[in-house]
Amino acid sequence: MKKLFFLFVGAALLTYSCSQPAPQKEVNPVLSIEGGQIQGVMNADSTVLIYKGIPYAAAPVGDLRWKKPQPVVAWEGVKVADQFGNAAMQSAHDPNDGVYGTEFYAEDPAFSEDCLFLNVWTPENVAGDDKASLPVAMWVHGGAYSAGWGHEITMDGEAWAKKGVILVTINYRLGIFGFLSHPELSAENNGISGNYGLYDQIAALKWVKNNIAQFGGDPENITIFGQSAGGGSIRNLVISPLSRNLMKKAIIQSAGGLGEFIPTQGTNQEGYDAEGKEIMDMGGYKTLEEMRAAPATDLMGLVGKYMAEKHKFLMLAPHTDGQVLTEDFATATYNKDIADIPYMLGYTSNDMMDMSEQQIKFAAVRDSLSNQPTYCYLFNRPLPTDGRKSLEGAFHSSELWYVFNTLDRSWRPFTEADHQLSEEMVTAWTNFCKFGNPNGEKEGAWKPSTKEAPFTFEFKIKE
């Protein structure tokens, strides 16, 4: 009798449990990452979770000014990531200053040395699922290593997340804070100084590797991409012995192939130190203590003052220091000291220089040394204007509206054909992130560019 009773109870419990609905997955879960707990915000149509202003390293201020990025400082409670972090220190932009002021820098965010933040866009149904394993892309902004930020008006990850790719954008130290060399700085760091902005980028990439699974991403499938100085940064990241094993694909936009659009500086550490000392001496800063105590706003004008007094142009930028960079990009490519991964690179038809020959040459060298493909493209859509001739053309950076599908944020009279072109480009970029092929899983219009059969895909309005 007891046996029958327990069988009855067991059957009743089983029937009850089967009749209950499965527990709902939390829409906006609290994630645990380096530093603490975090929660995102939903986009307008509730399809994408956005995490703004996540610190990936300690604020590089005070004694940490001109030092490699240090581990993030932990916070208490749950950080709601609903505000973008500060942009790196840089000069204010004039919204009426040519195409770039009108186009991209019409409204400056807050600038601060406390700038080591990144942003994540992920589909709402994968956050908190460390087994979702979506492909990941990390964007490095351009700006001649002296301007820009990871949430510029052109840059957004919603379109990417809706196609199943998690997008991360980053800030990093710029200008005098990111790339100054100085004898005192070298003396405290085994004879090497500068390159702090590049170390920031590597720290951000390592952060993505270590934390992106919490957002539903695959840490073994990271694509890095950037444009202009951001593209130059990608060239550095794929050859640096500190980072070249951290990514699976790379996209280089408007930064040359084997040529040098924004060149990485040479190996003259002593010369860079002497130059940095002259800059600091002009400001009256003779010791490290004085340099690190100086207000950031006072340091901002020193490079301009140096150029005016010396009658020479100076762009503080990454240089080959024997540690984070051991050789230039072309040499590394020929020596196979480069990430052996699929590459995609291209430029615009009215770019700052013609990059076709050098990118085809890069593809040919890669074809002779590797089984991994290289895809080349040309963006050939002169942007529509409101009649101002100075703002016409497929100029340097003009493709960014299309790559991130942010045309609706622009004042330009874009047409339905422009929106279709943007869709085509977002699809190509995200396909490359997923499959290492802009066509997707099947063969298509894109062909790898090889030594025997060079090929460049053209993006243009369909007639």
Coordinates of C-alpha atoms in Angstrom, one line a residue:
M1 CA 0.0 0.0 0.0
K2 CA 2.8 2.4 0.9
K3 CA 4.5 1.6 -2.4
L4 CA 1.3 2.6 -4.3
F5 CA 1.1 5.8 -2.3
F6 CA 4.6 6.9 -3.1
L7 CA 4.1 6.1 -6.8
F8 CA 1.0 8.2 -6.8
V9 CA 2.7 11.1 -5.1
G10 CA 5.7 10.9 -7.5
A11 CA 3.4 10.9 -10.5
A12 CA 1.5 13.9 -9.2
L13 CA 4.7 15.9 -8.6
L14 CA 6.0 15.0 -12.1
T15 CA 2.7 16.1 -13.7
Y16 CA 2.9 19.4 -11.7
S17 CA 6.5 20.2 -12.6
C18 CA 5.9 19.5 -16.3
S19 CA 2.9 21.8 -16.3
Q20 CA 4.9 24.7 -15.0
P21 CA 6.4 27.2 -17.5
A22 CA 10.2 27.2 -17.9
P23 CA 11.8 30.0 -15.9
Q24 CA 12.2 33.2 -17.9
K25 CA 15.8 34.1 -18.8
E26 CA 16.7 37.4 -17.2
V27 CA 16.5 40.2 -19.8
N28 CA 19.2 42.4 -18.4
P29 CA 21.3 40.2 -16.0
V30 CA 24.0 41.5 -13.7
L31 CA 27.3 40.5 -15.0
S32 CA 30.5 39.8 -13.0
I33 CA 33.6 41.2 -14.7
E34 CA 37.0 42.5 -13.8
G35 CA 36.4 45.2 -11.2
G36 CA 32.9 44.2 -10.1
Q37 CA 29.4 43.8 -11.2
I38 CA 27.8 45.6 -14.1
Q39 CA 24.4 46.0 -15.8
G40 CA 23.6 47.4 -19.2
V41 CA 20.8 49.4 -20.7
M42 CA 18.4 48.3 -23.5
N43 CA 18.3 50.0 -26.9
A44 CA 15.1 51.6 -28.2
D45 CA 13.6 48.4 -29.7
S46 CA 14.7 46.1 -26.9
T47 CA 16.9 44.0 -29.1
V48 CA 20.4 45.0 -28.0
L49 CA 22.0 45.5 -24.6
I50 CA 24.5 48.4 -24.4
Y51 CA 27.2 48.7 -21.8
K52 CA 28.7 52.2 -21.8
G53 CA 31.8 53.4 -20.0
I54 CA 33.2 50.2 -18.6
P55 CA 36.6 50.9 -17.0
Y56 CA 39.2 48.4 -18.4
A57 CA 42.2 49.8 -16.4
A58 CA 42.9 52.1 -13.5
A59 CA 42.7 55.9 -14.3
P60 CA 46.2 56.9 -15.6
V61 CA 46.5 60.0 -13.4
G62 CA 48.8 61.2 -10.7
D63 CA 51.7 58.7 -10.3
L64 CA 50.2 56.6 -13.1
R65 CA 50.6 59.4 -15.7
W66 CA 53.0 58.0 -18.4
K67 CA 53.0 54.5 -17.0
K68 CA 51.6 51.3 -18.5
P69 CA 48.0 50.7 -17.8
Q70 CA 47.4 49.2 -14.4
P71 CA 44.6 46.8 -13.2
V72 CA 41.1 48.4 -12.9
V73 CA 40.1 49.6 -9.5
A74 CA 37.3 47.5 -8.0
W75 CA 33.9 49.2 -7.4
E76 CA 31.2 48.4 -4.9
G77 CA 27.7 47.3 -5.8
V78 CA 26.3 47.1 -9.3
K79 CA 27.5 49.6 -11.8
V80 CA 24.8 50.6 -14.3
A81 CA 26.7 51.3 -17.5
D82 CA 24.4 53.9 -19.0
Q83 CA 26.9 56.7 -19.7
F84 CA 29.9 56.8 -22.0
G85 CA 33.2 57.4 -20.3
N86 CA 35.4 60.4 -20.7
A87 CA 37.3 60.8 -24.0
A88 CA 41.1 61.1 -23.8
M89 CA 42.7 64.5 -23.3
Q90 CA 42.8 66.4 -26.7
S91 CA 42.3 69.8 -28.2
A92 CA 38.8 71.1 -28.5
H93 CA 37.4 70.8 -32.0
D94 CA 35.9 73.6 -34.1
P95 CA 32.6 72.4 -35.6
N96 CA 33.1 74.8 -38.5
D97 CA 36.7 73.6 -39.2
G98 CA 36.5 71.9 -42.6
V99 CA 35.0 68.5 -43.3
Y100 CA 36.0 66.8 -40.1
G101 CA 34.7 69.5 -37.8
T102 CA 31.5 69.6 -39.8
E103 CA 31.2 65.8 -40.1
F104 CA 32.5 64.1 -37.0
Y105 CA 33.5 66.6 -34.3
A106 CA 30.6 68.9 -34.2
E107 CA 30.1 68.3 -30.5
D108 CA 32.9 67.4 -28.1
P109 CA 32.4 65.0 -25.1
A110 CA 34.1 65.5 -21.8
F111 CA 37.9 65.2 -22.1
S112 CA 40.0 63.8 -19.2
E113 CA 43.1 61.9 -18.4
D114 CA 40.7 59.4 -16.7
C115 CA 39.8 57.9 -20.1
L116 CA 40.4 54.2 -20.1
F117 CA 36.9 53.1 -20.9
L118 CA 35.2 50.8 -23.4
N119 CA 31.7 50.1 -24.6
V120 CA 29.9 46.8 -25.5
W121 CA 26.9 46.1 -27.7
T122 CA 25.5 42.6 -27.5
P123 CA 22.2 40.9 -28.5
E124 CA 19.8 41.0 -25.6
N125 CA 19.3 37.2 -25.4
V126 CA 23.0 36.3 -24.9
A127 CA 24.2 38.5 -22.1
G128 CA 25.1 36.4 -19.1
D129 CA 25.4 33.2 -21.2
D130 CA 29.1 32.3 -21.3
K131 CA 28.3 29.5 -23.7
A132 CA 26.7 31.6 -26.4
S133 CA 30.1 32.1 -28.1
L134 CA 29.2 34.9 -30.5
P135 CA 32.0 36.4 -32.6
V136 CA 33.5 39.6 -31.2
A137 CA 34.9 42.8 -32.9
M138 CA 37.0 45.4 -31.2
W139 CA 37.1 48.8 -32.8
V140 CA 40.1 51.2 -32.5
H141 CA 39.2 54.8 -33.5
G142 CA 41.4 57.1 -35.6
G143 CA 42.4 60.7 -35.2
A144 CA 46.2 60.9 -35.9
Y145 CA 46.9 59.5 -32.4
S146 CA 45.9 62.8 -31.0
A147 CA 42.1 63.0 -31.3
G148 CA 38.9 60.9 -31.3
W149 CA 37.0 58.6 -29.0
G150 CA 35.2 55.3 -29.1
H151 CA 31.7 56.7 -29.2
E152 CA 32.0 59.3 -32.0
I153 CA 28.8 60.1 -33.8
T154 CA 29.5 57.6 -36.6
M155 CA 30.2 54.7 -34.2
D156 CA 27.5 52.4 -32.9
G157 CA 27.1 48.7 -32.4
E158 CA 23.4 48.1 -32.7
A159 CA 23.5 47.1 -36.4
W160 CA 26.4 44.7 -35.7
A161 CA 24.7 43.1 -32.6
K162 CA 21.5 42.6 -34.6
K163 CA 23.6 40.5 -37.0
G164 CA 25.0 38.4 -34.2
V165 CA 28.4 40.1 -33.7
I166 CA 29.3 41.7 -30.3
L167 CA 31.0 45.1 -30.9
V168 CA 33.4 46.7 -28.5
T169 CA 34.8 50.2 -28.9
I170 CA 37.6 51.6 -26.8
N171 CA 39.3 54.9 -25.7
Y172 CA 43.1 55.1 -25.3
R173 CA 45.6 57.8 -24.3
L174 CA 46.4 60.2 -27.0
G175 CA 49.0 62.9 -27.9
I176 CA 51.4 64.0 -25.1
F177 CA 49.7 61.6 -22.6
G178 CA 49.8 58.6 -24.8
F179 CA 53.1 58.8 -26.7
L180 CA 55.6 61.1 -24.9
S181 CA 59.1 59.9 -24.5
H182 CA 61.5 61.5 -22.0
P183 CA 64.9 60.6 -20.4
E184 CA 63.3 60.5 -16.9
L185 CA 60.5 58.2 -18.1
S186 CA 63.0 55.9 -19.8
A187 CA 65.2 55.8 -16.7
E188 CA 62.4 54.4 -14.6
N189 CA 61.4 51.8 -17.3
N190 CA 64.6 50.0 -18.4
G191 CA 65.5 52.6 -21.0
I192 CA 62.1 52.7 -22.8
S193 CA 59.3 55.2 -22.8
G194 CA 56.4 56.3 -24.9
N195 CA 53.8 54.0 -26.5
Y196 CA 51.4 54.2 -23.5
G197 CA 48.4 54.5 -25.9
L198 CA 49.5 51.3 -27.6
Y199 CA 49.8 49.6 -24.2
D200 CA 46.2 50.8 -23.5
Q201 CA 45.0 49.2 -26.7
I202 CA 46.6 45.9 -25.7
A203 CA 45.1 46.1 -22.2
A204 CA 41.7 46.6 -23.7
L205 CA 42.2 43.6 -26.0
K206 CA 43.2 41.5 -23.1
W207 CA 40.2 42.8 -21.2
V208 CA 38.0 41.6 -24.1
K209 CA 39.7 38.2 -24.1
N210 CA 39.2 37.8 -20.3
N211 CA 35.7 39.2 -19.9
I212 CA 33.7 39.0 -23.2
A213 CA 32.2 35.5 -22.4
Q214 CA 30.1 37.2 -19.8
F215 CA 28.5 39.2 -22.6
G216 CA 27.9 36.1 -24.7
G217 CA 31.1 36.5 -26.8
D218 CA 33.7 34.0 -27.9
P219 CA 37.1 35.0 -26.5
E220 CA 38.7 32.7 -29.2
N221 CA 37.1 34.6 -32.0
I222 CA 38.0 38.2 -31.8
T223 CA 38.4 40.5 -34.8
I224 CA 40.2 43.8 -34.4
F225 CA 39.6 46.7 -36.7
G226 CA 40.3 50.4 -37.0
Q227 CA 40.5 53.3 -39.5
S228 CA 43.3 55.8 -40.1
A229 CA 45.4 56.0 -36.9
G230 CA 43.1 53.2 -35.7
G231 CA 44.1 51.2 -38.8
G232 CA 47.7 52.0 -38.0
S233 CA 47.0 50.7 -34.5
I234 CA 45.7 47.4 -36.0
R235 CA 48.9 47.1 -37.9
N236 CA 50.8 47.5 -34.6
L237 CA 48.6 45.0 -32.7
V238 CA 49.0 42.2 -35.3
I239 CA 52.8 42.4 -35.2
S240 CA 53.4 43.2 -31.5
P241 CA 54.8 40.1 -29.6
L242 CA 52.5 41.2 -26.7
S243 CA 49.3 41.0 -28.7
R244 CA 49.6 39.2 -32.0
N245 CA 48.2 35.9 -30.6
L246 CA 45.1 37.5 -29.1
M247 CA 43.0 38.0 -32.3
K248 CA 41.6 35.7 -35.1
K249 CA 41.0 38.3 -37.8
A250 CA 41.9 41.9 -38.6
I251 CA 40.4 44.7 -40.7
I252 CA 42.7 47.7 -41.7
Q253 CA 40.8 50.7 -43.0
S254 CA 42.7 53.6 -44.7
A255 CA 46.1 52.9 -43.2
G256 CA 48.0 51.5 -46.2
G257 CA 49.2 48.0 -46.9
L258 CA 52.9 47.6 -47.0
G259 CA 53.2 51.4 -47.5
E260 CA 53.1 53.9 -44.7
F261 CA 50.1 56.3 -44.4
I262 CA 50.6 57.1 -40.7
P263 CA 54.0 55.6 -40.1
T264 CA 55.2 54.0 -36.9
Q265 CA 58.3 55.8 -35.8
G266 CA 61.7 54.2 -35.9
T267 CA 64.0 52.9 -33.2
N268 CA 65.6 56.2 -32.1
Q269 CA 64.6 56.1 -28.4
E270 CA 67.4 58.5 -27.4
G271 CA 66.2 61.0 -30.0
Y272 CA 62.6 60.7 -28.9
D273 CA 63.7 61.2 -25.3
A274 CA 65.6 64.4 -26.3
E275 CA 62.6 65.7 -28.2
G276 CA 60.3 65.0 -25.2
K277 CA 62.8 66.7 -22.8
E278 CA 62.7 69.8 -25.0
I279 CA 58.9 69.9 -24.9
M280 CA 58.8 69.5 -21.1
D281 CA 61.6 72.1 -20.6
M282 CA 59.5 74.6 -22.6
G283 CA 56.8 74.2 -19.9
G284 CA 59.3 74.5 -17.1
Y285 CA 59.0 70.9 -16.0
K286 CA 62.4 69.5 -15.1
T287 CA 61.7 66.5 -12.9
L288 CA 59.3 63.6 -13.0
E289 CA 57.6 64.9 -9.9
E290 CA 56.9 68.3 -11.6
M291 CA 55.8 66.6 -14.9
R292 CA 53.3 64.4 -13.1
A293 CA 52.0 67.2 -10.9
A294 CA 51.4 69.5 -13.8
P295 CA 47.7 70.2 -14.7
A296 CA 46.7 68.2 -17.8
T297 CA 45.3 71.4 -19.4
D298 CA 48.7 73.0 -19.1
L299 CA 50.5 70.1 -20.8
M300 CA 48.0 70.1 -23.7
G301 CA 49.5 73.2 -25.4
L302 CA 53.2 72.2 -25.2
V303 CA 53.4 70.3 -28.5
G304 CA 51.9 73.2 -30.4
K305 CA 54.3 75.5 -28.7
Y306 CA 57.3 73.2 -29.6
M307 CA 56.2 73.1 -33.3
A308 CA 55.8 76.9 -33.5
E309 CA 59.3 77.6 -31.9
K310 CA 61.1 74.8 -33.8
H311 CA 59.3 75.5 -37.1
K312 CA 58.7 71.7 -37.6
F313 CA 55.8 69.3 -37.6
L314 CA 55.6 66.8 -34.8
M315 CA 53.1 64.0 -34.3
L316 CA 53.6 62.0 -31.2
A317 CA 52.9 58.4 -32.2
P318 CA 53.9 54.7 -31.6
H319 CA 57.6 53.9 -32.1
T320 CA 59.6 50.7 -32.3
D321 CA 61.0 50.3 -28.8
G322 CA 62.2 46.7 -28.9
Q323 CA 59.5 45.6 -26.5
V324 CA 55.9 46.3 -27.6
L325 CA 57.1 46.8 -31.2
T326 CA 60.3 45.1 -32.3
E327 CA 60.2 45.9 -36.1
D328 CA 58.2 47.8 -38.6
F329 CA 55.0 46.5 -40.3
A330 CA 56.6 45.7 -43.7
T331 CA 59.6 43.9 -42.1
A332 CA 57.3 41.9 -39.8
T333 CA 55.1 40.9 -42.8
Y334 CA 58.1 39.6 -44.7
N335 CA 59.6 37.9 -41.6
K336 CA 56.2 36.2 -40.8
D337 CA 56.3 38.0 -37.4
I338 CA 52.6 38.9 -37.9
A339 CA 49.4 37.3 -36.8
D340 CA 48.7 34.5 -39.3
I341 CA 45.0 35.2 -39.7
P342 CA 42.6 36.4 -42.4
Y343 CA 43.0 40.1 -43.3
M344 CA 40.7 42.6 -44.9
L345 CA 41.9 46.1 -45.9
G346 CA 40.8 49.0 -48.0
Y347 CA 40.6 52.7 -48.5
T348 CA 38.3 55.4 -50.0
S349 CA 38.5 56.7 -53.6
N350 CA 39.3 60.3 -52.4
D351 CA 41.5 59.2 -49.5
M352 CA 44.6 61.1 -48.4
M353 CA 46.6 59.0 -50.7
D354 CA 46.2 56.1 -53.2
M355 CA 46.7 52.9 -51.2
S356 CA 45.8 50.4 -53.9
E357 CA 49.3 49.4 -54.9
Q358 CA 50.5 48.9 -51.4
Q359 CA 47.4 46.9 -50.2
I360 CA 47.6 44.6 -53.3
K361 CA 51.3 44.2 -52.5
F362 CA 50.5 43.2 -48.9
A363 CA 48.0 40.7 -50.1
A364 CA 50.5 39.2 -52.6
V365 CA 53.2 38.8 -49.9
R366 CA 50.7 37.2 -47.5
D367 CA 49.6 34.9 -50.3
S368 CA 53.2 33.7 -50.8
L369 CA 53.8 33.2 -47.1
S370 CA 50.5 32.0 -45.7
N371 CA 47.4 29.9 -46.4
Q372 CA 45.2 32.6 -44.8
P373 CA 43.2 34.9 -47.2
T374 CA 43.5 38.7 -47.7
Y375 CA 40.6 40.6 -49.0
C376 CA 40.9 44.1 -50.5
Y377 CA 38.3 46.8 -51.1
L378 CA 37.7 50.3 -52.3
F379 CA 34.9 52.5 -51.0
N380 CA 33.8 54.5 -54.0
R381 CA 30.6 56.4 -53.0
P382 CA 31.0 60.2 -53.2
L383 CA 28.9 61.4 -50.2
P384 CA 25.8 63.5 -51.1
T385 CA 26.0 67.1 -49.8
D386 CA 23.7 70.0 -49.2
G387 CA 25.5 71.9 -52.0
R388 CA 28.8 72.7 -50.2
K389 CA 31.5 71.5 -52.7
S390 CA 34.1 71.3 -50.0
L391 CA 32.2 68.5 -48.3
E392 CA 31.9 66.3 -51.4
G393 CA 33.6 63.1 -52.3
A394 CA 34.5 59.7 -50.8
F395 CA 37.0 61.4 -48.5
H396 CA 39.1 59.9 -45.7
S397 CA 36.8 58.5 -43.0
S398 CA 33.6 58.9 -45.2
E399 CA 32.9 55.1 -45.1
L400 CA 32.4 55.2 -41.3
W401 CA 28.7 56.2 -41.6
Y402 CA 28.2 53.0 -43.7
V403 CA 30.3 50.6 -41.7
F404 CA 28.3 51.3 -38.5
N405 CA 25.0 52.0 -40.2
T406 CA 24.7 55.4 -38.6
L407 CA 23.5 57.4 -41.7
D408 CA 20.5 58.6 -39.8
R409 CA 22.7 60.6 -37.4
S410 CA 24.2 62.6 -40.3
W411 CA 22.9 65.9 -41.8
R412 CA 23.7 64.6 -45.2
P413 CA 20.8 63.8 -47.7
F414 CA 21.4 60.1 -47.9
T415 CA 19.2 58.1 -50.2
E416 CA 17.7 54.7 -50.0
A417 CA 20.6 53.5 -52.1
D418 CA 23.0 54.7 -49.4
H419 CA 21.1 52.7 -46.8
Q420 CA 21.3 49.7 -49.0
L421 CA 25.1 50.2 -49.4
S422 CA 25.4 50.5 -45.7
E423 CA 23.5 47.2 -45.2
E424 CA 25.9 45.6 -47.7
M425 CA 28.9 46.9 -45.9
V426 CA 27.7 45.9 -42.4
T427 CA 27.0 42.4 -43.8
A428 CA 30.5 42.2 -45.3
W429 CA 32.2 43.3 -42.1
T430 CA 30.2 41.1 -39.8
N431 CA 30.5 38.1 -42.2
F432 CA 34.3 38.6 -42.0
C433 CA 34.1 38.5 -38.2
K434 CA 32.0 35.3 -38.3
F435 CA 33.7 33.4 -41.1
G436 CA 36.9 35.1 -42.1
N437 CA 35.2 35.8 -45.4
P438 CA 33.1 38.9 -46.3
N439 CA 30.9 36.7 -48.5
G440 CA 29.8 34.6 -45.6
E441 CA 29.7 30.8 -45.6
K442 CA 29.4 30.6 -49.4
E443 CA 31.4 31.9 -52.3
G444 CA 30.3 35.3 -53.6
A445 CA 31.4 38.5 -55.3
W446 CA 34.5 38.9 -53.0
K447 CA 37.6 37.1 -54.0
P448 CA 40.8 36.8 -52.0
S449 CA 43.5 39.0 -53.5
T450 CA 46.5 36.8 -54.4
K451 CA 49.9 37.1 -56.0
E452 CA 48.6 35.7 -59.3
A453 CA 45.1 37.2 -59.2
P454 CA 45.0 40.5 -57.4
F455 CA 41.4 41.6 -56.6
T456 CA 39.7 44.6 -55.1
F457 CA 36.0 44.7 -54.3
E458 CA 34.4 48.0 -55.0
F459 CA 31.6 49.5 -52.8
K460 CA 29.4 51.9 -54.7
I461 CA 25.9 52.9 -55.3
K462 CA 24.1 50.4 -57.6
E463 CA 22.9 52.1 -60.7

